Structures are given as C-alpha cells and as structure tokens.
C-alpha cells in the first residue's frame, strides 16, 4: 500500500506540472490575412524644386593643314580654359574631359576624288576637345560660360541642370512618402467600402527618378553667344516616385 500511495503521489505531481505548463502556454492567434486578402494600390508622388547643379559642356576646336600644329593650338587653348575654370574656384574633380577627336578634313569641291581610289588627301585636320564643367551654384553658370569663351573656348555644346546627390535624395524621400501615403489612403477607402479592416503592407514595389533639363546649343559657338553676364534660366525640375503596395485586410 505504501508503494501504491507513492506512485499515486508522483502521478499527481506530474499531472499538476502538466496543468501548470499548459496554463502558461499562450493561445496562438490566427492571422486571417492571406495572399487572397490583399488590396493592391499604386500612386505617384511628385515634388518640384529648383536645381542646384549645372553641367556645362565646353569645347575647343582648332583646324590646321598640319595635324601636329592643330593639336598644339588646341592644347594651348584648352589649357587656358581649364586654368580659367580653376581660377573661378572650380575644383579639379569638377573638370572632366569627355571627348577628344582628330578628324581629317577632305576637299568638298564639285568633283572630289573618291576615297576608294586612294588618291584623296586631307586638306586640313580638325581637332576637338570637350571639357565637362560641374558647377554647384547654378547662378554662376553664366559667368562660367563667359569666362570659358574669353579664355579660348569656341563651343558651348550643352548645359544640363540637375540636383546634387544630397538634394536629390531629400526630394526623392518626400516623393516616396507622398506616394506611400496616397496608397494607404486609397487602400483605406477600398477597405471601408468593403466593410473590412485594413492591416499592414505586405508587398512594396518602388520606382523613382528625376529628369535633368538639358539645353543643347551645338549649332552655335561661344564666340557667338557669350556676352557679358550671359543670362541663364535653370527653371525647375520634377522628382517623381511611383509606388505599388499590397495591403493586407481582415
């Protein structure tokens, strides 16, 4: 009998432990939002602001019957342009050579000798050198153009206005927040109409960008257009962010 009583006592303790453990185990919650319970919405955020950076393509073109003379003349003039840019306070890493070509120029008379005959020789050689100048203060773009022309540049190929990395990132964040808020508002409207409760976002797809303003003036030359205080109007740029969100509901 003592043995039986001990066994019963042990069993009672074990059962009690089981009861206690079971009581402390939380009741699992069932998430009713599944892949079939999603509201998909999309929106585009848009922020407009003035650009804070300009990129100017400045060119020097020379031509001579002697190719080495054409190259030497070009090098001298481009060196003057580069030094003038540095004198304006533009750092070296804002000056980039983007193109350099040496092109033979052939006679374009009424009856030129065909190149296939091997008898046609160039009359002159044209050398072109292009320098990309990055200006972090767009208000100085006109001064840069005037200075380049005065120091030997004879081509202003294009001017592009854009955002710096810091400003672009700030505006992109604003556009994204605007787009996400709109998708949430739209999803809430749909959920209310359906009589369901909107939960959290389950899927997100983002696409964003900004298009720079580019003014192309390759048909002209700096000598033709560069006058004191050349007026430059940068206008405004638009940053957009497109967002697609799948919102769960229950």
PDB file of C-alpha atoms in Angstrom:
ATOM      1  CA  UNK A   1       0.000   0.000   0.000  1.00  0.00           C
ATOM      2  CA  UNK A   2       2.841   2.411   0.758  1.00  0.00           C
ATOM      3  CA  UNK A   3       4.294   1.724  -2.696  1.00  0.00           C
ATOM      4  CA  UNK A   4       0.950   2.354  -4.351  1.00  0.00           C
ATOM      5  CA  UNK A   5       0.451   5.592  -2.441  1.00  0.00           C
ATOM      6  CA  UNK A   6       3.888   6.832  -3.506  1.00  0.00           C
ATOM      7  CA  UNK A   7       3.147   6.095  -7.146  1.00  0.00           C
ATOM      8  CA  UNK A   8      -0.158   7.933  -6.955  1.00  0.00           C
ATOM      9  CA  UNK A   9       1.536  10.907  -5.336  1.00  0.00           C
ATOM     10  CA  UNK A  10       4.137  11.034  -8.098  1.00  0.00           C
ATOM     11  CA  UNK A  11       1.485  10.825 -10.779  1.00  0.00           C
ATOM     12  CA  UNK A  12      -0.438  13.612  -9.098  1.00  0.00           C
ATOM     13  CA  UNK A  13       2.641  15.841  -9.090  1.00  0.00           C
ATOM     14  CA  UNK A  14       3.320  15.143 -12.757  1.00  0.00           C
ATOM     15  CA  UNK A  15      -0.267  15.905 -13.712  1.00  0.00           C
ATOM     16  CA  UNK A  16      -0.127  19.085 -11.701  1.00  0.00           C
ATOM     17  CA  UNK A  17       3.008  20.121 -13.541  1.00  0.00           C
ATOM     18  CA  UNK A  18       1.350  19.420 -16.847  1.00  0.00           C
ATOM     19  CA  UNK A  19      -1.615  21.514 -15.856  1.00  0.00           C
ATOM     20  CA  UNK A  20       0.606  24.401 -14.820  1.00  0.00           C
ATOM     21  CA  UNK A  21       2.647  24.292 -18.027  1.00  0.00           C
ATOM     22  CA  UNK A  22      -0.473  24.139 -20.135  1.00  0.00           C
ATOM     23  CA  UNK A  23      -1.931  27.119 -18.344  1.00  0.00           C
ATOM     24  CA  UNK A  24       1.204  29.221 -19.042  1.00  0.00           C
ATOM     25  CA  UNK A  25       1.275  28.429 -22.787  1.00  0.00           C
ATOM     26  CA  UNK A  26      -0.281  31.381 -24.734  1.00  0.00           C
ATOM     27  CA  UNK A  27      -3.176  30.693 -27.022  1.00  0.00           C
ATOM     28  CA  UNK A  28      -1.953  31.021 -30.653  1.00  0.00           C
ATOM     29  CA  UNK A  29      -3.527  33.790 -32.767  1.00  0.00           C
ATOM     30  CA  UNK A  30      -4.641  33.099 -36.294  1.00  0.00           C
ATOM     31  CA  UNK A  31      -3.790  35.734 -38.915  1.00  0.00           C
ATOM     32  CA  UNK A  32      -6.746  35.861 -41.240  1.00  0.00           C
ATOM     33  CA  UNK A  33      -4.850  37.979 -43.785  1.00  0.00           C
ATOM     34  CA  UNK A  34      -3.558  35.694 -46.522  1.00  0.00           C
ATOM     35  CA  UNK A  35      -2.415  36.120 -50.078  1.00  0.00           C
ATOM     36  CA  UNK A  36      -6.101  36.157 -51.011  1.00  0.00           C
ATOM     37  CA  UNK A  37      -6.789  39.041 -48.633  1.00  0.00           C
ATOM     38  CA  UNK A  38      -4.816  41.848 -50.258  1.00  0.00           C
ATOM     39  CA  UNK A  39      -5.762  45.249 -51.604  1.00  0.00           C
ATOM     40  CA  UNK A  40      -3.253  46.447 -54.198  1.00  0.00           C
ATOM     41  CA  UNK A  41      -2.938  50.183 -54.752  1.00  0.00           C
ATOM     42  CA  UNK A  42      -0.455  52.381 -56.594  1.00  0.00           C
ATOM     43  CA  UNK A  43       0.326  56.082 -56.557  1.00  0.00           C
ATOM     44  CA  UNK A  44       2.864  58.591 -57.845  1.00  0.00           C
ATOM     45  CA  UNK A  45       4.466  61.172 -55.584  1.00  0.00           C
ATOM     46  CA  UNK A  46       5.714  64.358 -57.212  1.00  0.00           C
ATOM     47  CA  UNK A  47       7.964  67.116 -55.872  1.00  0.00           C
ATOM     48  CA  UNK A  48       9.057  70.172 -57.870  1.00  0.00           C
ATOM     49  CA  UNK A  49      12.117  72.217 -56.954  1.00  0.00           C
ATOM     50  CA  UNK A  50      14.875  74.367 -58.440  1.00  0.00           C
ATOM     51  CA  UNK A  51      18.066  72.538 -59.493  1.00  0.00           C
ATOM     52  CA  UNK A  52      21.221  73.251 -57.525  1.00  0.00           C
ATOM     53  CA  UNK A  53      23.777  71.921 -60.015  1.00  0.00           C
ATOM     54  CA  UNK A  54      24.733  72.673 -63.614  1.00  0.00           C
ATOM     55  CA  UNK A  55      26.922  70.699 -66.001  1.00  0.00           C
ATOM     56  CA  UNK A  56      28.316  72.624 -68.956  1.00  0.00           C
ATOM     57  CA  UNK A  57      29.964  71.039 -71.991  1.00  0.00           C
ATOM     58  CA  UNK A  58      32.694  73.419 -73.160  1.00  0.00           C
ATOM     59  CA  UNK A  59      34.620  72.753 -76.362  1.00  0.00           C
ATOM     60  CA  UNK A  60      37.737  73.949 -78.150  1.00  0.00           C
ATOM     61  CA  UNK A  61      38.038  73.248 -81.868  1.00  0.00           C
ATOM     62  CA  UNK A  62      41.079  74.048 -83.975  1.00  0.00           C
ATOM     63  CA  UNK A  63      41.957  73.371 -87.595  1.00  0.00           C
ATOM     64  CA  UNK A  64      45.269  73.432 -89.439  1.00  0.00           C
ATOM     65  CA  UNK A  65      46.901  71.921 -92.514  1.00  0.00           C
ATOM     66  CA  UNK A  66      49.423  70.334 -90.169  1.00  0.00           C
ATOM     67  CA  UNK A  67      47.921  67.869 -87.706  1.00  0.00           C
ATOM     68  CA  UNK A  68      50.537  68.499 -85.024  1.00  0.00           C
ATOM     69  CA  UNK A  69      50.005  72.241 -85.273  1.00  0.00           C
ATOM     70  CA  UNK A  70      46.246  71.748 -84.886  1.00  0.00           C
ATOM     71  CA  UNK A  71      46.829  69.615 -81.794  1.00  0.00           C
ATOM     72  CA  UNK A  72      49.283  72.082 -80.303  1.00  0.00           C
ATOM     73  CA  UNK A  73      46.940  75.029 -80.826  1.00  0.00           C
ATOM     74  CA  UNK A  74      44.071  73.070 -79.306  1.00  0.00           C
ATOM     75  CA  UNK A  75      46.115  72.030 -76.278  1.00  0.00           C
ATOM     76  CA  UNK A  76      47.174  75.615 -75.613  1.00  0.00           C
ATOM     77  CA  UNK A  77      43.632  76.960 -75.777  1.00  0.00           C
ATOM     78  CA  UNK A  78      42.133  74.169 -73.669  1.00  0.00           C
ATOM     79  CA  UNK A  79      44.865  74.643 -71.063  1.00  0.00           C
ATOM     80  CA  UNK A  80      43.881  78.309 -70.851  1.00  0.00           C
ATOM     81  CA  UNK A  81      40.218  77.344 -70.460  1.00  0.00           C
ATOM     82  CA  UNK A  82      40.997  74.807 -67.737  1.00  0.00           C
ATOM     83  CA  UNK A  83      43.150  77.272 -65.808  1.00  0.00           C
ATOM     84  CA  UNK A  84      40.405  79.885 -66.082  1.00  0.00           C
ATOM     85  CA  UNK A  85      37.888  77.433 -64.613  1.00  0.00           C
ATOM     86  CA  UNK A  86      40.209  76.722 -61.694  1.00  0.00           C
ATOM     87  CA  UNK A  87      40.661  80.461 -61.170  1.00  0.00           C
ATOM     88  CA  UNK A  88      36.885  80.667 -60.668  1.00  0.00           C
ATOM     89  CA  UNK A  89      37.242  78.234 -57.777  1.00  0.00           C
ATOM     90  CA  UNK A  90      36.066  75.128 -59.623  1.00  0.00           C
ATOM     91  CA  UNK A  91      37.960  72.120 -58.181  1.00  0.00           C
ATOM     92  CA  UNK A  92      39.828  69.584 -60.295  1.00  0.00           C
ATOM     93  CA  UNK A  93      37.288  66.815 -59.681  1.00  0.00           C
ATOM     94  CA  UNK A  94      34.591  69.032 -61.243  1.00  0.00           C
ATOM     95  CA  UNK A  95      36.515  69.189 -64.538  1.00  0.00           C
ATOM     96  CA  UNK A  96      36.335  66.143 -66.813  1.00  0.00           C
ATOM     97  CA  UNK A  97      37.468  65.622 -70.396  1.00  0.00           C
ATOM     98  CA  UNK A  98      34.581  63.900 -72.166  1.00  0.00           C
ATOM     99  CA  UNK A  99      35.801  63.895 -75.754  1.00  0.00           C
ATOM    100  CA  UNK A 100      38.889  64.335 -77.906  1.00  0.00           C
ATOM    101  CA  UNK A 101      38.964  63.790 -81.659  1.00  0.00           C
ATOM    102  CA  UNK A 102      41.340  64.385 -84.560  1.00  0.00           C
ATOM    103  CA  UNK A 103      39.486  64.391 -87.871  1.00  0.00           C
ATOM    104  CA  UNK A 104      40.920  64.780 -91.377  1.00  0.00           C
ATOM    105  CA  UNK A 105      39.014  67.290 -93.497  1.00  0.00           C
ATOM    106  CA  UNK A 106      38.808  66.498 -97.208  1.00  0.00           C
ATOM    107  CA  UNK A 107      38.129  68.698-100.184  1.00  0.00           C
ATOM    108  CA  UNK A 108      34.406  69.143-100.714  1.00  0.00           C
ATOM    109  CA  UNK A 109      34.699  70.667-104.171  1.00  0.00           C
ATOM    110  CA  UNK A 110      32.325  69.888-107.046  1.00  0.00           C
ATOM    111  CA  UNK A 111      34.319  66.831-108.197  1.00  0.00           C
ATOM    112  CA  UNK A 112      36.186  65.368-105.211  1.00  0.00           C
ATOM    113  CA  UNK A 113      38.351  62.317-105.764  1.00  0.00           C
ATOM    114  CA  UNK A 114      36.671  59.188-104.297  1.00  0.00           C
ATOM    115  CA  UNK A 115      38.372  57.876-101.175  1.00  0.00           C
ATOM    116  CA  UNK A 116      38.312  54.363-102.615  1.00  0.00           C
ATOM    117  CA  UNK A 117      40.898  55.358-105.227  1.00  0.00           C
ATOM    118  CA  UNK A 118      43.449  56.124-102.534  1.00  0.00           C
ATOM    119  CA  UNK A 119      44.382  59.430-104.203  1.00  0.00           C
ATOM    120  CA  UNK A 120      42.375  61.758-101.994  1.00  0.00           C
ATOM    121  CA  UNK A 121      44.329  63.533 -99.262  1.00  0.00           C
ATOM    122  CA  UNK A 122      43.032  65.671 -96.403  1.00  0.00           C
ATOM    123  CA  UNK A 123      43.269  69.409 -96.885  1.00  0.00           C
ATOM    124  CA  UNK A 124      43.315  70.161 -93.151  1.00  0.00           C
ATOM    125  CA  UNK A 125      42.980  68.452 -89.785  1.00  0.00           C
ATOM    126  CA  UNK A 126      40.341  69.360 -87.223  1.00  0.00           C
ATOM    127  CA  UNK A 127      40.993  68.763 -83.525  1.00  0.00           C
ATOM    128  CA  UNK A 128      38.165  68.924 -80.996  1.00  0.00           C
ATOM    129  CA  UNK A 129      38.466  68.748 -77.212  1.00  0.00           C
ATOM    130  CA  UNK A 130      35.440  68.791 -74.889  1.00  0.00           C
ATOM    131  CA  UNK A 131      35.519  69.618 -71.185  1.00  0.00           C
ATOM    132  CA  UNK A 132      32.634  68.922 -68.803  1.00  0.00           C
ATOM    133  CA  UNK A 133      32.434  71.562 -66.075  1.00  0.00           C
ATOM    134  CA  UNK A 134      30.330  70.867 -62.995  1.00  0.00           C
ATOM    135  CA  UNK A 135      29.011  73.973 -61.264  1.00  0.00           C
ATOM    136  CA  UNK A 136      27.466  73.573 -57.807  1.00  0.00           C
ATOM    137  CA  UNK A 137      25.986  77.072 -57.878  1.00  0.00           C
ATOM    138  CA  UNK A 138      23.687  77.433 -60.889  1.00  0.00           C
ATOM    139  CA  UNK A 139      23.726  81.209 -60.512  1.00  0.00           C
ATOM    140  CA  UNK A 140      27.359  81.117 -61.697  1.00  0.00           C
ATOM    141  CA  UNK A 141      26.636  79.211 -64.913  1.00  0.00           C
ATOM    142  CA  UNK A 142      26.624  82.400 -66.979  1.00  0.00           C
ATOM    143  CA  UNK A 143      29.949  83.504 -65.509  1.00  0.00           C
ATOM    144  CA  UNK A 144      31.469  80.117 -66.334  1.00  0.00           C
ATOM    145  CA  UNK A 145      30.343  80.397 -69.964  1.00  0.00           C
ATOM    146  CA  UNK A 146      31.647  83.949 -70.316  1.00  0.00           C
ATOM    147  CA  UNK A 147      34.993  83.054 -68.756  1.00  0.00           C
ATOM    148  CA  UNK A 148      35.397  79.977 -70.948  1.00  0.00           C
ATOM    149  CA  UNK A 149      34.752  81.991 -74.107  1.00  0.00           C
ATOM    150  CA  UNK A 150      37.152  84.717 -73.058  1.00  0.00           C
ATOM    151  CA  UNK A 151      39.912  82.184 -72.382  1.00  0.00           C
ATOM    152  CA  UNK A 152      39.733  80.354 -75.709  1.00  0.00           C
ATOM    153  CA  UNK A 153      36.650  78.110 -75.850  1.00  0.00           C
ATOM    154  CA  UNK A 154      34.734  78.411 -79.110  1.00  0.00           C
ATOM    155  CA  UNK A 155      31.950  75.893 -78.456  1.00  0.00           C
ATOM    156  CA  UNK A 156      29.334  75.556 -75.731  1.00  0.00           C
ATOM    157  CA  UNK A 157      27.795  72.202 -76.568  1.00  0.00           C
ATOM    158  CA  UNK A 158      25.150  71.924 -73.872  1.00  0.00           C
ATOM    159  CA  UNK A 159      24.041  72.919 -70.383  1.00  0.00           C
ATOM    160  CA  UNK A 160      22.279  70.451 -68.099  1.00  0.00           C
ATOM    161  CA  UNK A 161      20.564  71.411 -64.842  1.00  0.00           C
ATOM    162  CA  UNK A 162      20.089  68.732 -62.204  1.00  0.00           C
ATOM    163  CA  UNK A 163      20.030  68.040 -58.469  1.00  0.00           C
ATOM    164  CA  UNK A 164      23.024  67.341 -56.278  1.00  0.00           C
ATOM    165  CA  UNK A 165      23.081  63.943 -54.567  1.00  0.00           C
ATOM    166  CA  UNK A 166      22.017  65.404 -51.223  1.00  0.00           C
ATOM    167  CA  UNK A 167      19.116  67.479 -52.523  1.00  0.00           C
ATOM    168  CA  UNK A 168      18.027  64.725 -54.886  1.00  0.00           C
ATOM    169  CA  UNK A 169      17.879  62.215 -52.023  1.00  0.00           C
ATOM    170  CA  UNK A 170      15.840  64.606 -49.869  1.00  0.00           C
ATOM    171  CA  UNK A 171      13.328  65.286 -52.637  1.00  0.00           C
ATOM    172  CA  UNK A 172      13.094  61.591 -53.501  1.00  0.00           C
ATOM    173  CA  UNK A 173      12.259  60.770 -49.881  1.00  0.00           C
ATOM    174  CA  UNK A 174       9.494  63.379 -49.944  1.00  0.00           C
ATOM    175  CA  UNK A 175       8.074  61.981 -53.175  1.00  0.00           C
ATOM    176  CA  UNK A 176       8.175  58.427 -51.799  1.00  0.00           C
ATOM    177  CA  UNK A 177       6.399  59.426 -48.584  1.00  0.00           C
ATOM    178  CA  UNK A 178       3.760  61.231 -50.614  1.00  0.00           C
ATOM    179  CA  UNK A 179       3.189  58.184 -52.819  1.00  0.00           C
ATOM    180  CA  UNK A 180       3.017  55.715 -49.905  1.00  0.00           C
ATOM    181  CA  UNK A 181       0.558  57.907 -48.004  1.00  0.00           C
ATOM    182  CA  UNK A 182      -1.653  58.062 -51.067  1.00  0.00           C
ATOM    183  CA  UNK A 183      -1.641  54.269 -51.493  1.00  0.00           C
ATOM    184  CA  UNK A 184      -2.591  53.901 -47.819  1.00  0.00           C
ATOM    185  CA  UNK A 185      -5.441  56.387 -48.213  1.00  0.00           C
ATOM    186  CA  UNK A 186      -6.728  54.625 -51.325  1.00  0.00           C
ATOM    187  CA  UNK A 187      -6.488  51.205 -49.685  1.00  0.00           C
ATOM    188  CA  UNK A 188      -8.345  52.512 -46.630  1.00  0.00           C
ATOM    189  CA  UNK A 189     -11.126  53.835 -48.830  1.00  0.00           C
ATOM    190  CA  UNK A 190     -11.478  50.466 -50.554  1.00  0.00           C
ATOM    191  CA  UNK A 191     -11.409  48.571 -47.242  1.00  0.00           C
ATOM    192  CA  UNK A 192     -14.096  50.824 -45.801  1.00  0.00           C
ATOM    193  CA  UNK A 193     -16.294  50.282 -48.836  1.00  0.00           C
ATOM    194  CA  UNK A 194     -15.851  46.512 -48.486  1.00  0.00           C
ATOM    195  CA  UNK A 195     -16.560  46.579 -44.765  1.00  0.00           C
ATOM    196  CA  UNK A 196     -13.193  45.075 -43.826  1.00  0.00           C
ATOM    197  CA  UNK A 197     -10.308  46.187 -41.614  1.00  0.00           C
ATOM    198  CA  UNK A 198      -7.076  47.373 -43.231  1.00  0.00           C
ATOM    199  CA  UNK A 199      -3.915  45.856 -41.746  1.00  0.00           C
ATOM    200  CA  UNK A 200      -0.281  46.378 -42.737  1.00  0.00           C
ATOM    201  CA  UNK A 201       1.643  46.429 -46.017  1.00  0.00           C
ATOM    202  CA  UNK A 202       2.767  43.029 -47.290  1.00  0.00           C
ATOM    203  CA  UNK A 203       4.398  43.880 -50.637  1.00  0.00           C
ATOM    204  CA  UNK A 204       6.034  47.092 -51.868  1.00  0.00           C
ATOM    205  CA  UNK A 205       7.482  47.993 -55.262  1.00  0.00           C
ATOM    206  CA  UNK A 206       9.244  51.328 -55.786  1.00  0.00           C
ATOM    207  CA  UNK A 207      10.314  53.183 -58.909  1.00  0.00           C
ATOM    208  CA  UNK A 208      11.553  56.768 -58.911  1.00  0.00           C
ATOM    209  CA  UNK A 209      13.672  59.237 -60.851  1.00  0.00           C
ATOM    210  CA  UNK A 210      14.346  62.794 -61.949  1.00  0.00           C
ATOM    211  CA  UNK A 211      14.911  64.070 -65.476  1.00  0.00           C
ATOM    212  CA  UNK A 212      17.546  66.785 -65.921  1.00  0.00           C
ATOM    213  CA  UNK A 213      16.869  69.835 -68.041  1.00  0.00           C
ATOM    214  CA  UNK A 214      19.304  69.929 -70.953  1.00  0.00           C
ATOM    215  CA  UNK A 215      19.806  72.893 -73.248  1.00  0.00           C
ATOM    216  CA  UNK A 216      21.641  71.962 -76.437  1.00  0.00           C
ATOM    217  CA  UNK A 217      23.433  74.753 -78.276  1.00  0.00           C
ATOM    218  CA  UNK A 218      25.800  72.851 -80.532  1.00  0.00           C
ATOM    219  CA  UNK A 219      24.775  74.850 -83.591  1.00  0.00           C
ATOM    220  CA  UNK A 220      26.299  77.975 -82.084  1.00  0.00           C
ATOM    221  CA  UNK A 221      29.693  78.833 -80.668  1.00  0.00           C
ATOM    222  CA  UNK A 222      30.831  80.563 -77.550  1.00  0.00           C
ATOM    223  CA  UNK A 223      32.089  83.451 -79.609  1.00  0.00           C
ATOM    224  CA  UNK A 224      28.583  83.974 -80.984  1.00  0.00           C
ATOM    225  CA  UNK A 225      26.636  83.673 -77.745  1.00  0.00           C
ATOM    226  CA  UNK A 226      28.959  84.560 -74.886  1.00  0.00           C
ATOM    227  CA  UNK A 227      28.337  88.161 -73.886  1.00  0.00           C
ATOM    228  CA  UNK A 228      28.881  89.835 -70.508  1.00  0.00           C
ATOM    229  CA  UNK A 229      26.524  88.374 -67.897  1.00  0.00           C
ATOM    230  CA  UNK A 230      25.118  85.676 -70.133  1.00  0.00           C
ATOM    231  CA  UNK A 231      21.564  85.091 -68.832  1.00  0.00           C
ATOM    232  CA  UNK A 232      20.864  81.528 -67.701  1.00  0.00           C
ATOM    233  CA  UNK A 233      17.434  80.378 -66.510  1.00  0.00           C
ATOM    234  CA  UNK A 234      17.599  76.942 -64.830  1.00  0.00           C
ATOM    235  CA  UNK A 235      13.830  76.606 -64.348  1.00  0.00           C
ATOM    236  CA  UNK A 236      12.567  73.784 -62.127  1.00  0.00           C
ATOM    237  CA  UNK A 237      12.935  70.018 -62.027  1.00  0.00           C
ATOM    238  CA  UNK A 238      10.401  67.387 -61.078  1.00  0.00           C
ATOM    239  CA  UNK A 239      11.188  64.351 -58.925  1.00  0.00           C
ATOM    240  CA  UNK A 240       8.673  61.519 -59.126  1.00  0.00           C
ATOM    241  CA  UNK A 241       8.321  58.285 -57.185  1.00  0.00           C
ATOM    242  CA  UNK A 242       5.944  55.511 -58.209  1.00  0.00           C
ATOM    243  CA  UNK A 243       4.910  53.051 -55.503  1.00  0.00           C
ATOM    244  CA  UNK A 244       2.809  49.894 -55.662  1.00  0.00           C
ATOM    245  CA  UNK A 245       1.726  48.438 -52.320  1.00  0.00           C
ATOM    246  CA  UNK A 246      -0.236  45.317 -51.402  1.00  0.00           C
ATOM    247  CA  UNK A 247      -2.146  45.950 -48.156  1.00  0.00           C
ATOM    248  CA  UNK A 248      -3.492  43.082 -46.059  1.00  0.00           C
ATOM    249  CA  UNK A 249      -7.038  43.197 -44.718  1.00  0.00           C
ATOM    250  CA  UNK A 250      -9.180  41.088 -42.425  1.00  0.00           C
TER     251      UNK A 250
END
